[in-house]
mmCIF file of C-alpha atoms and ligand atoms in Angstrom:
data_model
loop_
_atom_site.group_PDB
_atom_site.id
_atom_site.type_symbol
_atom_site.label_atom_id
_atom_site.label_comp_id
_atom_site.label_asym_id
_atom_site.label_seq_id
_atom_site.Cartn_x
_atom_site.Cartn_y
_atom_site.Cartn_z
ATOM 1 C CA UNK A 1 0.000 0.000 0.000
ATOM 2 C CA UNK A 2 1.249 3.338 -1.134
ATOM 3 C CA UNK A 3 0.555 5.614 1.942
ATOM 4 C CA UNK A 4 2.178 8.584 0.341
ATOM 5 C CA UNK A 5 -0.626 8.466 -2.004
ATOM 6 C CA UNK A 6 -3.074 7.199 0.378
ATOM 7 C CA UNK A 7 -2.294 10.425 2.656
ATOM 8 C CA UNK A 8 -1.867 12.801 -0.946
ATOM 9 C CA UNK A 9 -5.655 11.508 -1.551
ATOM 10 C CA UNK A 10 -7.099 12.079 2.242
ATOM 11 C CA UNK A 11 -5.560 15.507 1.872
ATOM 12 C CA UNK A 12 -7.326 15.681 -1.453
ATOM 13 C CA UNK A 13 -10.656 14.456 0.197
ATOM 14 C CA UNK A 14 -10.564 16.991 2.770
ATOM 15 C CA UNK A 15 -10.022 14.305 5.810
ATOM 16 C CA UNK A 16 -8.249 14.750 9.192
ATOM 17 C CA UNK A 17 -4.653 13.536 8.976
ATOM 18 C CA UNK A 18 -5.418 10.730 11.768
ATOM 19 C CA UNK A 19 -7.473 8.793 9.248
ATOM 20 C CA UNK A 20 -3.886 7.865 7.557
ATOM 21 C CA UNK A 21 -2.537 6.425 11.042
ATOM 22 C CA UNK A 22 -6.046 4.607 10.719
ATOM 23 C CA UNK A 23 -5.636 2.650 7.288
ATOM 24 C CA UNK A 24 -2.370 2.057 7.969
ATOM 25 C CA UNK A 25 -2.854 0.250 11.337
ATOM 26 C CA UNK A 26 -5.966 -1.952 9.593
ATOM 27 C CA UNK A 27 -3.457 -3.111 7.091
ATOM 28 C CA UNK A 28 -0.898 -3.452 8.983
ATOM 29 C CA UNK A 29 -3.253 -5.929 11.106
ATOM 30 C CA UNK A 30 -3.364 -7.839 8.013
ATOM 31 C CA UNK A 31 -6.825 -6.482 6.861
ATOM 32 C CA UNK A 32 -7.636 -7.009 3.128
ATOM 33 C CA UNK A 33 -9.378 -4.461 1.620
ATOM 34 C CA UNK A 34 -10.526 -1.131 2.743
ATOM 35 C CA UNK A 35 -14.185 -1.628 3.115
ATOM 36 C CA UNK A 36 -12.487 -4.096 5.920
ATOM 37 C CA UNK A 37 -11.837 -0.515 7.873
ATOM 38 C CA UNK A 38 -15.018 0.069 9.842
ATOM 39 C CA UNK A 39 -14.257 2.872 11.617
ATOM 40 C CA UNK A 40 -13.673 4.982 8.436
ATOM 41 C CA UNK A 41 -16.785 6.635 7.287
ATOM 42 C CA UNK A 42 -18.369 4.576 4.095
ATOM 43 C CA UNK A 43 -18.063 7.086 1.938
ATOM 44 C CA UNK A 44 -14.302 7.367 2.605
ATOM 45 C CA UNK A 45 -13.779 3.324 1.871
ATOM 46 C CA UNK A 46 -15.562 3.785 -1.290
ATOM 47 C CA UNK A 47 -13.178 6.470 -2.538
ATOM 48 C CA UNK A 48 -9.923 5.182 -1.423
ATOM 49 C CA UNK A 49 -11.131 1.877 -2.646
ATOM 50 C CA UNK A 50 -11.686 3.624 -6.271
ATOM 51 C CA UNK A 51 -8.938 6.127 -5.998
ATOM 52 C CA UNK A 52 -5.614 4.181 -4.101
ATOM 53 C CA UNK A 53 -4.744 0.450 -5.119
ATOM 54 C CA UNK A 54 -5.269 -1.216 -2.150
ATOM 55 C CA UNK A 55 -1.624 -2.980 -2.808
ATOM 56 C CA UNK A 56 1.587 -1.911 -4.951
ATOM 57 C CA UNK A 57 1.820 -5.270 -5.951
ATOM 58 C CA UNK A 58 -0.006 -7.949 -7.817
ATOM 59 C CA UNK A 59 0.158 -11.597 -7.293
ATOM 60 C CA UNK A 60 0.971 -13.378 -10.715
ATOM 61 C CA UNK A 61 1.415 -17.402 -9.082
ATOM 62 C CA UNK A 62 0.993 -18.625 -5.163
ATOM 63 C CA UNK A 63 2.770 -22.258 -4.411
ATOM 64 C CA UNK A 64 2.687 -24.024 -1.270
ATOM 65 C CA UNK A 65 5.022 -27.009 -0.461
ATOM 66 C CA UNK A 66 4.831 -29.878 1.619
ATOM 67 C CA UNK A 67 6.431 -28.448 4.809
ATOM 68 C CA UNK A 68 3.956 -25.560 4.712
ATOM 69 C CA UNK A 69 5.938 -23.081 3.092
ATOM 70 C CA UNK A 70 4.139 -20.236 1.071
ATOM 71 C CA UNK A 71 6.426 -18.900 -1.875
ATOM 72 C CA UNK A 72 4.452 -16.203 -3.906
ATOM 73 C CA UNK A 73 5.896 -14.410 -7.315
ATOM 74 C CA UNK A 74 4.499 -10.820 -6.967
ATOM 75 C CA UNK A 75 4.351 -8.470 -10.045
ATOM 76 C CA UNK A 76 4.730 -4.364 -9.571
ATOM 77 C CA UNK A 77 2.577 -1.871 -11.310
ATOM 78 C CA UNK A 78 5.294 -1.502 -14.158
ATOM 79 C CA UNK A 79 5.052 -5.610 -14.183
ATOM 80 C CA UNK A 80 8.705 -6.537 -12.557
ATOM 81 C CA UNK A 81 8.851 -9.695 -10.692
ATOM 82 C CA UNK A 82 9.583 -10.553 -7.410
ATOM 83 C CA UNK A 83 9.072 -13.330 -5.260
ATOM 84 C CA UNK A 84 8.523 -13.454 -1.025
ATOM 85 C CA UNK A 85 8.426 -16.550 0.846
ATOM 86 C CA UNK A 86 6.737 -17.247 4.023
ATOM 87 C CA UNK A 87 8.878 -20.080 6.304
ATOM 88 C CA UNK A 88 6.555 -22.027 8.677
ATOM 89 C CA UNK A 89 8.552 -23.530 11.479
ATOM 90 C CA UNK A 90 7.250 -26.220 14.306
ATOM 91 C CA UNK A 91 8.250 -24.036 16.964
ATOM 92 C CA UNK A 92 5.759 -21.716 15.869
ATOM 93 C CA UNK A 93 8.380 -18.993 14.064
ATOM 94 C CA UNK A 94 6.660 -17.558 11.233
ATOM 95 C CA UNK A 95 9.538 -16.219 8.950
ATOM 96 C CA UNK A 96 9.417 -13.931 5.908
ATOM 97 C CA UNK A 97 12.495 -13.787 3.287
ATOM 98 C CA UNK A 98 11.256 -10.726 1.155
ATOM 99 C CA UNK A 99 13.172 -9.098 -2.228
ATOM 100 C CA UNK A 100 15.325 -5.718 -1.866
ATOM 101 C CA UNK A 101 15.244 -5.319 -5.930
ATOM 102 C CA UNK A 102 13.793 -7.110 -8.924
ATOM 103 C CA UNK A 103 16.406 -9.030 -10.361
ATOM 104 C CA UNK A 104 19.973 -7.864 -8.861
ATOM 105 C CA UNK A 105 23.170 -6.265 -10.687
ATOM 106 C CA UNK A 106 25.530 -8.098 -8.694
ATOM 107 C CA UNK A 107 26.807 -11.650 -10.783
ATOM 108 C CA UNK A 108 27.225 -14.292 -8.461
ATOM 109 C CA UNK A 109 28.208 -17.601 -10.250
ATOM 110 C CA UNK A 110 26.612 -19.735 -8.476
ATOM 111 C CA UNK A 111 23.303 -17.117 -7.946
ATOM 112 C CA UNK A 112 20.300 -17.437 -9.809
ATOM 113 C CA UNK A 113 19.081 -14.371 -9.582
ATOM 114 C CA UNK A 114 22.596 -13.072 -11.083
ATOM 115 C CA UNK A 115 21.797 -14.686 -14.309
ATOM 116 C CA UNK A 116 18.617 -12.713 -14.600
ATOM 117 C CA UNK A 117 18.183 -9.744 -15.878
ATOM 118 C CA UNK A 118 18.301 -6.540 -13.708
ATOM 119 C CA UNK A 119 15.534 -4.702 -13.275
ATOM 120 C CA UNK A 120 15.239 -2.122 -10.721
ATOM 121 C CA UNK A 121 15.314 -0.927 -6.724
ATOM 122 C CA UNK A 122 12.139 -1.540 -5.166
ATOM 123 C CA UNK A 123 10.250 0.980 -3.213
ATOM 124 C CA UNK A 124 9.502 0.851 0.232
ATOM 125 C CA UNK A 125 6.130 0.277 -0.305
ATOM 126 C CA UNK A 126 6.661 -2.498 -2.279
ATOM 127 C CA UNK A 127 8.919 -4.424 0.100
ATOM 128 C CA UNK A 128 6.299 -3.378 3.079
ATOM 129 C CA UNK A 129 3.222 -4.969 0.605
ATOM 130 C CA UNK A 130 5.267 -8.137 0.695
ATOM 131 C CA UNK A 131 5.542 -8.735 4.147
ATOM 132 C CA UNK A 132 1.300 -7.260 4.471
ATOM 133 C CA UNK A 133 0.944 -10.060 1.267
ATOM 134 C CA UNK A 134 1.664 -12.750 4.191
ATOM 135 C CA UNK A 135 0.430 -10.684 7.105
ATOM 136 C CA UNK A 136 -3.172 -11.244 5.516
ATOM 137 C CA UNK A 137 -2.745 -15.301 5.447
ATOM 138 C CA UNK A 138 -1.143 -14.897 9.227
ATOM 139 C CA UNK A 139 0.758 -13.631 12.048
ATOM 140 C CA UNK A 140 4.589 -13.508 10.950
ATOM 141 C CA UNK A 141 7.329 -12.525 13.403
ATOM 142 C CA UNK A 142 10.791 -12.702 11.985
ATOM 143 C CA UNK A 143 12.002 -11.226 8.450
ATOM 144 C CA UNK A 144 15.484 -11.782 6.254
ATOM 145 C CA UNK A 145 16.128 -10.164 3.093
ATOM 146 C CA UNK A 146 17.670 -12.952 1.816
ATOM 147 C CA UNK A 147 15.029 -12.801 -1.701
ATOM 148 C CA UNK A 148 15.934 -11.269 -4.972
ATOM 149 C CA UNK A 149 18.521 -8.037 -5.073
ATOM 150 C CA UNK A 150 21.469 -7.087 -3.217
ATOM 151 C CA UNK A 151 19.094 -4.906 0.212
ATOM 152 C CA UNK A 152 22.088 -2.628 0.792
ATOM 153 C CA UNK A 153 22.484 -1.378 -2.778
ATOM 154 C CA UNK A 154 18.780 0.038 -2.149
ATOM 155 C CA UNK A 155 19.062 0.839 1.841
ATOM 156 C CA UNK A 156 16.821 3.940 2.102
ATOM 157 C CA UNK A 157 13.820 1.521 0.861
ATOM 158 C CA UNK A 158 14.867 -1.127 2.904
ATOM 159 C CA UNK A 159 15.381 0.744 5.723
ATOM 160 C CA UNK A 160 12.182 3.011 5.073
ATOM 161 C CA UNK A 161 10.092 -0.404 5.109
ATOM 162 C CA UNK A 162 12.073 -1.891 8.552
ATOM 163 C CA UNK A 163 11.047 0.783 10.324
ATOM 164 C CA UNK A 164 6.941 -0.007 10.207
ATOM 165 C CA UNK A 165 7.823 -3.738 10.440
ATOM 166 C CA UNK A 166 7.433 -3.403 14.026
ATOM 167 C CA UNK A 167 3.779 -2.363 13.340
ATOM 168 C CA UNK A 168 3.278 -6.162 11.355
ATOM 169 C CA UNK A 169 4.447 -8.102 14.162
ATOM 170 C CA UNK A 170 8.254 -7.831 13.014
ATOM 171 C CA UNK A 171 10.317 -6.326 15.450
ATOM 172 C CA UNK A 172 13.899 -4.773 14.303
ATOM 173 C CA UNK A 173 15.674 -7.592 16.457
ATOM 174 C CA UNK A 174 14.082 -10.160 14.083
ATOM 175 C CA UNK A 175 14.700 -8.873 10.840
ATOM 176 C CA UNK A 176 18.075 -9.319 9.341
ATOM 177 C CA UNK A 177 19.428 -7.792 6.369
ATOM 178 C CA UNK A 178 22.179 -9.916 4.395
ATOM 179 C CA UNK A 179 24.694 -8.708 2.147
ATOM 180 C CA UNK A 180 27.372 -9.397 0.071
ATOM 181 C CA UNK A 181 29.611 -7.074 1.974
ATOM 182 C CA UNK A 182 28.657 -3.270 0.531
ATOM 183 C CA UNK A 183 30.981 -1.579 2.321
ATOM 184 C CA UNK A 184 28.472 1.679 2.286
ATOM 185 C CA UNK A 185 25.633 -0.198 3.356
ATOM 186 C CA UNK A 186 27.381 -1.840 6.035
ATOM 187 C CA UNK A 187 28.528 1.411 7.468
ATOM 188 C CA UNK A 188 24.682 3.199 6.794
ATOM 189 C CA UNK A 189 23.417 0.737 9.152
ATOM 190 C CA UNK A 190 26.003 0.812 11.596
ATOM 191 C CA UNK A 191 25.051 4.529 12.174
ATOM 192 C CA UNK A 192 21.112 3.797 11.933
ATOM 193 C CA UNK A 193 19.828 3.464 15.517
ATOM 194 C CA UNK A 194 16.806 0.032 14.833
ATOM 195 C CA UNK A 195 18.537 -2.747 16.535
ATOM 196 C CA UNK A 196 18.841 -4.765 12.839
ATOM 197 C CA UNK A 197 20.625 -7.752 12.499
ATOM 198 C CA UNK A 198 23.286 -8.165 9.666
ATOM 199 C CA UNK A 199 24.164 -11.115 7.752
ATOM 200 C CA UNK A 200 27.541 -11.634 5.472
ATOM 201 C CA UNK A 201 27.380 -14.188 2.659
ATOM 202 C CA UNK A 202 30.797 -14.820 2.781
ATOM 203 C CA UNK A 203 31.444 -17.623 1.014
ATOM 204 C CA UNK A 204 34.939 -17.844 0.314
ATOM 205 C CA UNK A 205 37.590 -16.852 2.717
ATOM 206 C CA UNK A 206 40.266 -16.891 0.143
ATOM 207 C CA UNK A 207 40.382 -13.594 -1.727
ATOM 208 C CA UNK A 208 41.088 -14.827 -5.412
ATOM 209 C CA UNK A 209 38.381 -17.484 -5.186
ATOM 210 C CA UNK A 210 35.741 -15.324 -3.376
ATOM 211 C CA UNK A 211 36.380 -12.988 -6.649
ATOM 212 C CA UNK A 212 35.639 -15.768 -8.597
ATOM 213 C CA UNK A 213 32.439 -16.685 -6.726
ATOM 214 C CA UNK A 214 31.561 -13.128 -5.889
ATOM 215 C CA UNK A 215 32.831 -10.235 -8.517
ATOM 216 C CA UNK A 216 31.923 -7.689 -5.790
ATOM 217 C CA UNK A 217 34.551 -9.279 -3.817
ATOM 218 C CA UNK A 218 37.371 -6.853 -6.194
ATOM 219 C CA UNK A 219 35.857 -3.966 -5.551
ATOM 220 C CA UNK A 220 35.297 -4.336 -1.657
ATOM 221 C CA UNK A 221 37.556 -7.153 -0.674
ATOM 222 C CA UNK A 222 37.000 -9.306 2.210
ATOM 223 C CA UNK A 223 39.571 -7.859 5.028
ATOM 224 C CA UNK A 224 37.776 -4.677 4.535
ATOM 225 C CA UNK A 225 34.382 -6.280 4.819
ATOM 226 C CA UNK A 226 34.820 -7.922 8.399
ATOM 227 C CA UNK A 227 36.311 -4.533 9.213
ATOM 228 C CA UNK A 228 33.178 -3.422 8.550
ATOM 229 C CA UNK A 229 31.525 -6.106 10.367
ATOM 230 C CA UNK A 230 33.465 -5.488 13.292
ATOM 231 C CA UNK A 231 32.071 -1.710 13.465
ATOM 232 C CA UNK A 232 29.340 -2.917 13.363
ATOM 233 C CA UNK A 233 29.481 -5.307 16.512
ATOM 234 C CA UNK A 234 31.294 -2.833 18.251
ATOM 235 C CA UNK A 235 28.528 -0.388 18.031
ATOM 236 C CA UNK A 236 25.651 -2.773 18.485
ATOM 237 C CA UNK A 237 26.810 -5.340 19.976
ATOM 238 C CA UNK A 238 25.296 -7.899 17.957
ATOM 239 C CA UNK A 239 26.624 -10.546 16.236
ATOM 240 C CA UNK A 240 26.584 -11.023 12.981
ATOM 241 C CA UNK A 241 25.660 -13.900 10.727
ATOM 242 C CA UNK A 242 27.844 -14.964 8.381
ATOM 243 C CA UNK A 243 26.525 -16.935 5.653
ATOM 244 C CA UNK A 244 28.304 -19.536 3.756
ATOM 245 C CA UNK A 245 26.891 -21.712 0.982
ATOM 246 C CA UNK A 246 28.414 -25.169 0.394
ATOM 247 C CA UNK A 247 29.139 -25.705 -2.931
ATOM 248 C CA UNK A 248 30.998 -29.257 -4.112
ATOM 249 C CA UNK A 249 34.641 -29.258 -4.326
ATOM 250 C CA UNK A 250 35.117 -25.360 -4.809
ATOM 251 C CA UNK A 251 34.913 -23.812 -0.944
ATOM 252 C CA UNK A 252 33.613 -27.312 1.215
ATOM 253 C CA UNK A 253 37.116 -28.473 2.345
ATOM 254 C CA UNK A 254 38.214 -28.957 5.630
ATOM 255 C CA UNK A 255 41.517 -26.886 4.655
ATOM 256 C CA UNK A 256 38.951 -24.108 3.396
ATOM 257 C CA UNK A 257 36.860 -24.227 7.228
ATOM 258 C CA UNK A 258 40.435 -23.823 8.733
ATOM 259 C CA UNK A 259 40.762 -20.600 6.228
ATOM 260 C CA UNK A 260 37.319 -19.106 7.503
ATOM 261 C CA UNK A 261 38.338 -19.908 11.192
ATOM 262 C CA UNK A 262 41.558 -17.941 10.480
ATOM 263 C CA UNK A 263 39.552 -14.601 9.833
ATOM 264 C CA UNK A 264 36.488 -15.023 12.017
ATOM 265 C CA UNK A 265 36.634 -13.599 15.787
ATOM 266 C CA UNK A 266 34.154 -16.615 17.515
ATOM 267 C CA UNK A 267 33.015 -13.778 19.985
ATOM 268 C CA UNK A 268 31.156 -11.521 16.772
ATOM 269 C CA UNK A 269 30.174 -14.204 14.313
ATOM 270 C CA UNK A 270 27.805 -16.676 14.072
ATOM 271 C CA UNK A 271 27.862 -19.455 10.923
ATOM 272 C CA UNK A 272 24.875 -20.322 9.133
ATOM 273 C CA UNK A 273 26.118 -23.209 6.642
ATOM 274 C CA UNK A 274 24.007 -22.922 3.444
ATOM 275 C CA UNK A 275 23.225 -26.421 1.635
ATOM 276 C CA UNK A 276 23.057 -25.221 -2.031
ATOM 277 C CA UNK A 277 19.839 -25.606 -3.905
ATOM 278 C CA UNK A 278 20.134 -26.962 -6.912
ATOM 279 C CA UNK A 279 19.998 -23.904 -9.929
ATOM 280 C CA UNK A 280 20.563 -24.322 -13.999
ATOM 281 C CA UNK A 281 24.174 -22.938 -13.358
ATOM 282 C CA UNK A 282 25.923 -26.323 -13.403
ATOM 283 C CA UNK A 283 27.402 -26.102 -9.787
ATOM 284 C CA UNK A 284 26.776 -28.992 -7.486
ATOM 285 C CA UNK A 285 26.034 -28.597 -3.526
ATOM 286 C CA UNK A 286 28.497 -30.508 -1.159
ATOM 287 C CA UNK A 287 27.277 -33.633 0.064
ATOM 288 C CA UNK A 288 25.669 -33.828 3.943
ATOM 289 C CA UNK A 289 28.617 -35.215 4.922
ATOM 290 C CA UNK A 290 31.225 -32.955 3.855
ATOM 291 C CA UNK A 291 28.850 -29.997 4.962
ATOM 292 C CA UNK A 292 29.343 -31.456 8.629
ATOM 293 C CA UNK A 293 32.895 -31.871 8.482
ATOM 294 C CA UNK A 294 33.028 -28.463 7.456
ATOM 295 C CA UNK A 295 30.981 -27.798 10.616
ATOM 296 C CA UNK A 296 33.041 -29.819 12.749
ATOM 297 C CA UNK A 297 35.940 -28.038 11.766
ATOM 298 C CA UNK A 298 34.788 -24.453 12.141
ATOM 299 C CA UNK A 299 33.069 -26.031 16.247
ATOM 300 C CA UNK A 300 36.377 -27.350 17.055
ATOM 301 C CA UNK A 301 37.893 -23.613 16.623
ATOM 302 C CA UNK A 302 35.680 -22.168 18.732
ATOM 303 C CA UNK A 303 33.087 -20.777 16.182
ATOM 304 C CA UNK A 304 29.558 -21.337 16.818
ATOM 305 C CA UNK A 305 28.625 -23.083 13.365
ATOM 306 C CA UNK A 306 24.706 -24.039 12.353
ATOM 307 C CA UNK A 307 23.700 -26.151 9.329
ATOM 308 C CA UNK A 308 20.562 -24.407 7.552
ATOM 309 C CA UNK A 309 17.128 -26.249 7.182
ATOM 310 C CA UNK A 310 16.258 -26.156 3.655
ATOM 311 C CA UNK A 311 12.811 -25.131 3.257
ATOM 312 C CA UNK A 312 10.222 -25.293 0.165
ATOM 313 C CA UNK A 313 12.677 -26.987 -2.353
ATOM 314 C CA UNK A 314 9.914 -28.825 -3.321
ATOM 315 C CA UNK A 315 8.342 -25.203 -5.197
ATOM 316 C CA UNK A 316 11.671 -24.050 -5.768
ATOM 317 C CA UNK A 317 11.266 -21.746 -2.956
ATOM 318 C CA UNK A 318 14.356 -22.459 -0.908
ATOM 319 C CA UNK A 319 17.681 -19.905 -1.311
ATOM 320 C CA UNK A 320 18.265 -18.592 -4.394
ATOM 321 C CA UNK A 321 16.217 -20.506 -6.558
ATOM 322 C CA UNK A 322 13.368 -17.186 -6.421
ATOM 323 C CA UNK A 323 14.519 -16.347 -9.562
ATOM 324 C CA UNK A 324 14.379 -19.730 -11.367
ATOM 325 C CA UNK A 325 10.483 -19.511 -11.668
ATOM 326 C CA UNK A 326 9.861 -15.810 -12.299
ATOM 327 C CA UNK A 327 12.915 -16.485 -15.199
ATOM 328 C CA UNK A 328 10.402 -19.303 -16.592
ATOM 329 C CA UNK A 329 7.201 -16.919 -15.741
ATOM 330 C CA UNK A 330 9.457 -13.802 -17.690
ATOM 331 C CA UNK A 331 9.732 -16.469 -20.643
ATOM 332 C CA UNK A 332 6.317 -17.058 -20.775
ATOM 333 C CA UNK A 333 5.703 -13.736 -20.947
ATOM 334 C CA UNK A 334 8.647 -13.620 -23.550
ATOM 335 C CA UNK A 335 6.770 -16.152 -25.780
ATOM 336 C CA UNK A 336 3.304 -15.043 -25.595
ATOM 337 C CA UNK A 337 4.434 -11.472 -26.633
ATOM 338 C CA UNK A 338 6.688 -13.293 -29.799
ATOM 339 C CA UNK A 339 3.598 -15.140 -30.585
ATOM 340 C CA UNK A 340 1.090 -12.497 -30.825
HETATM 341 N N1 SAH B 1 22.337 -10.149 -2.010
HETATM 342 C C1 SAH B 1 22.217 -10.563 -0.635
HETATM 343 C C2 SAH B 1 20.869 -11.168 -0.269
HETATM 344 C C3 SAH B 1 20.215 -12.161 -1.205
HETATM 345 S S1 SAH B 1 20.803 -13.817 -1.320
HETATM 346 C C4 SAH B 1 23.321 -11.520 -0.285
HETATM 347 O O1 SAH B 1 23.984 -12.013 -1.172
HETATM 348 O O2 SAH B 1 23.537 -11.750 0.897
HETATM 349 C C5 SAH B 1 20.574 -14.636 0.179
HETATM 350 C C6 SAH B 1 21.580 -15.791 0.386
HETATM 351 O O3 SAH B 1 21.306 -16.898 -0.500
HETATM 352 C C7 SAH B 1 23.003 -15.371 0.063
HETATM 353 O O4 SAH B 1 23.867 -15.806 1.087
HETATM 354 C C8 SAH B 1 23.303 -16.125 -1.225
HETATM 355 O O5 SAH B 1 24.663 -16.338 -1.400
HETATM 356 C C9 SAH B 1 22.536 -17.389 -1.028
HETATM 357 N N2 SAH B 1 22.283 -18.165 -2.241
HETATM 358 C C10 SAH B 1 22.233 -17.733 -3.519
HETATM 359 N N3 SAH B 1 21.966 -18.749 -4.360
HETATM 360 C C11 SAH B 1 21.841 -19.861 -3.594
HETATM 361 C C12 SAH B 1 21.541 -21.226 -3.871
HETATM 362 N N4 SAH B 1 21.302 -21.639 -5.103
HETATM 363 N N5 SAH B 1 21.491 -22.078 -2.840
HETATM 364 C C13 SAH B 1 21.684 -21.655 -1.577
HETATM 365 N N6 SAH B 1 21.950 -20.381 -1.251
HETATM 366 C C14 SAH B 1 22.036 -19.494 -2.236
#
């Protein structure tokens, strides 16, 4: 929901400036259309309903998978894709991973997204009608931007939409924002005062093969990224994640875990090891078994090391496979124009 224009059209209508606090907290609450708002006056429910979309974004396909996860592909008004995914945990967690951008400039090799085409920053309001698209099905409590786009390339917006996440049921301690270590971004947030957490796909503690991986690593290399990261521990005081995919006989060795342990302080980092999910870019994911070794290695220097649940492969929902079905939806589009 666009509240710029909702409040632009209130003002237009001649309405106290409280009525905007009003729609926004019904929506925030996860109502679903305006007429929903019963303490606005009819008439005013029939204009905005007329006059303001009542979201920025349209849904183009919904899938749900086995283990309850909700992955939706989401469509703005000047039709880029998207995609959001809603994580249903047993302990109750409800967990959003939401898109920064449509598409994303950065080129990871081993990135889906990468391979697709970049389209642009999102707004705020469209990253906020994400998290509302789930807030309508339920009550969600934690938030990554882990989706499509690189967040810190388009902080403002992602910052802009953190700060009413408290007003979903998302509070700034449960949202983390994960980069690929944008130096500037790192630093904005360091200085912002919501209590975010950050997350560092790392991948690669080697500098010539984290290039490889991660292009972005030449123009802000690593060392300079952890300082970074240690700025911003020693101004928040929270740790940071560090996220590391496994991929098969390129970063998975035990040699390689001693590398990471090298550079990582156990008292500010935290590992989240990343199974990969399978994309069309011809890498292979290490096996469960090398994964743990990998763990073992990283426990036995004192690092606190986690192996990541995959969630929703089964709709191509889980970690960077978002882009794999709005690249077959962006096809079909592709054809359907060729045809006609
Ligand atoms: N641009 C940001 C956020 C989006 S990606 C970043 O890179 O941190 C979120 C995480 O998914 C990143 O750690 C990314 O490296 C990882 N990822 C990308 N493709 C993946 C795949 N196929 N399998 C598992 N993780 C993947």
């Amino acid at each position: 929901m666009n509240l710029d224009l909702v409040a632009q059209t209130l003002t237009e209508l001649g309405e106290p400036s409280y009525r905007l606090d009003q729609v926004w907290k019904w929506a925030a609450e996860g109502a679903s259309s305006y007429e929903q708002m019963t303490n606005l006056p009819k008439r005013l429910r029939d204009a905005l309903t007329e006059q303001v979309p009542f979201s920025t974004l349209t849904v183009d396909h919904e899938a749900r998978a086995s283990d309850g996860t909700i992955k939706v592909l989401l469509r703005t008004e000047d039709d880029r894709v998207l995609e959001a995914v809603l994580m249903r945990y047993r302990d109750g967690r409800r967990s959003l991973c939401v898109s920064s951008q449509s598409g994303c400039p950065l080129t990871c090799s081993f990135c889906a997204t990468g391979k697709m085409k970049f389209g642009r920053n999102l707004s705020a309001w469209e990253i906020l009608d994400q998290a509302l698209y789930f807030r309508r099905i339920e009550q969600v409590d934690h938030c990554v931007f882990m989706g499509m786009g690189e967040p810190m390339m388009n902080l403002d917006n992602v910052l802009a939409a953190c700060r009413r996440f408290p007003d979903i049921g998302i509070t700034h301690r449960r949202t983390a924002i994960s980069t690929v270590g944008w130096i500037p971004g790192i630093e904005q947030m360091t200085a912002d005062p919501m209590p975010l957490r950050l997350a560092l796909s790392l991948h690669a503690a080697d500098g010539a093969l984290r290039s490889d991986l991660m292009p972005v690593n030449d123009r802000y290399p690593l060392a300079d990224v952890l300082k970074a990261c240690e700025a911003f521990y020693e101004q928040k005081r929270r740790m940071v994640f560090i996220e590391y995919v496994m991929l098969a006989g390129i970063n998975d060795s035990v040699g390689q875990a001693r590398q990471l342990a090298r550079v990582l302080d156990p008292k500010m980092y935290k590992i989240n090891l990343i199974p990969y999910n399978p994309t069309d870019v011809g890498i292979a994911g290490s096996s469960p078994k090398a994964i743990e070794a990998f763990r073992d290695e990283l426990e036995a220097r004192g690092l606190n090391a986690t192996i990541r649940l995959t969630r929703g492969r089964d709709i191509a929902a889980a970690c960077g496979q978002l882009a794999a079905g709005a690249l077959t939806e962006q096809a079909a589009v592709a054809v359907g124009a060729g045809s006609s």
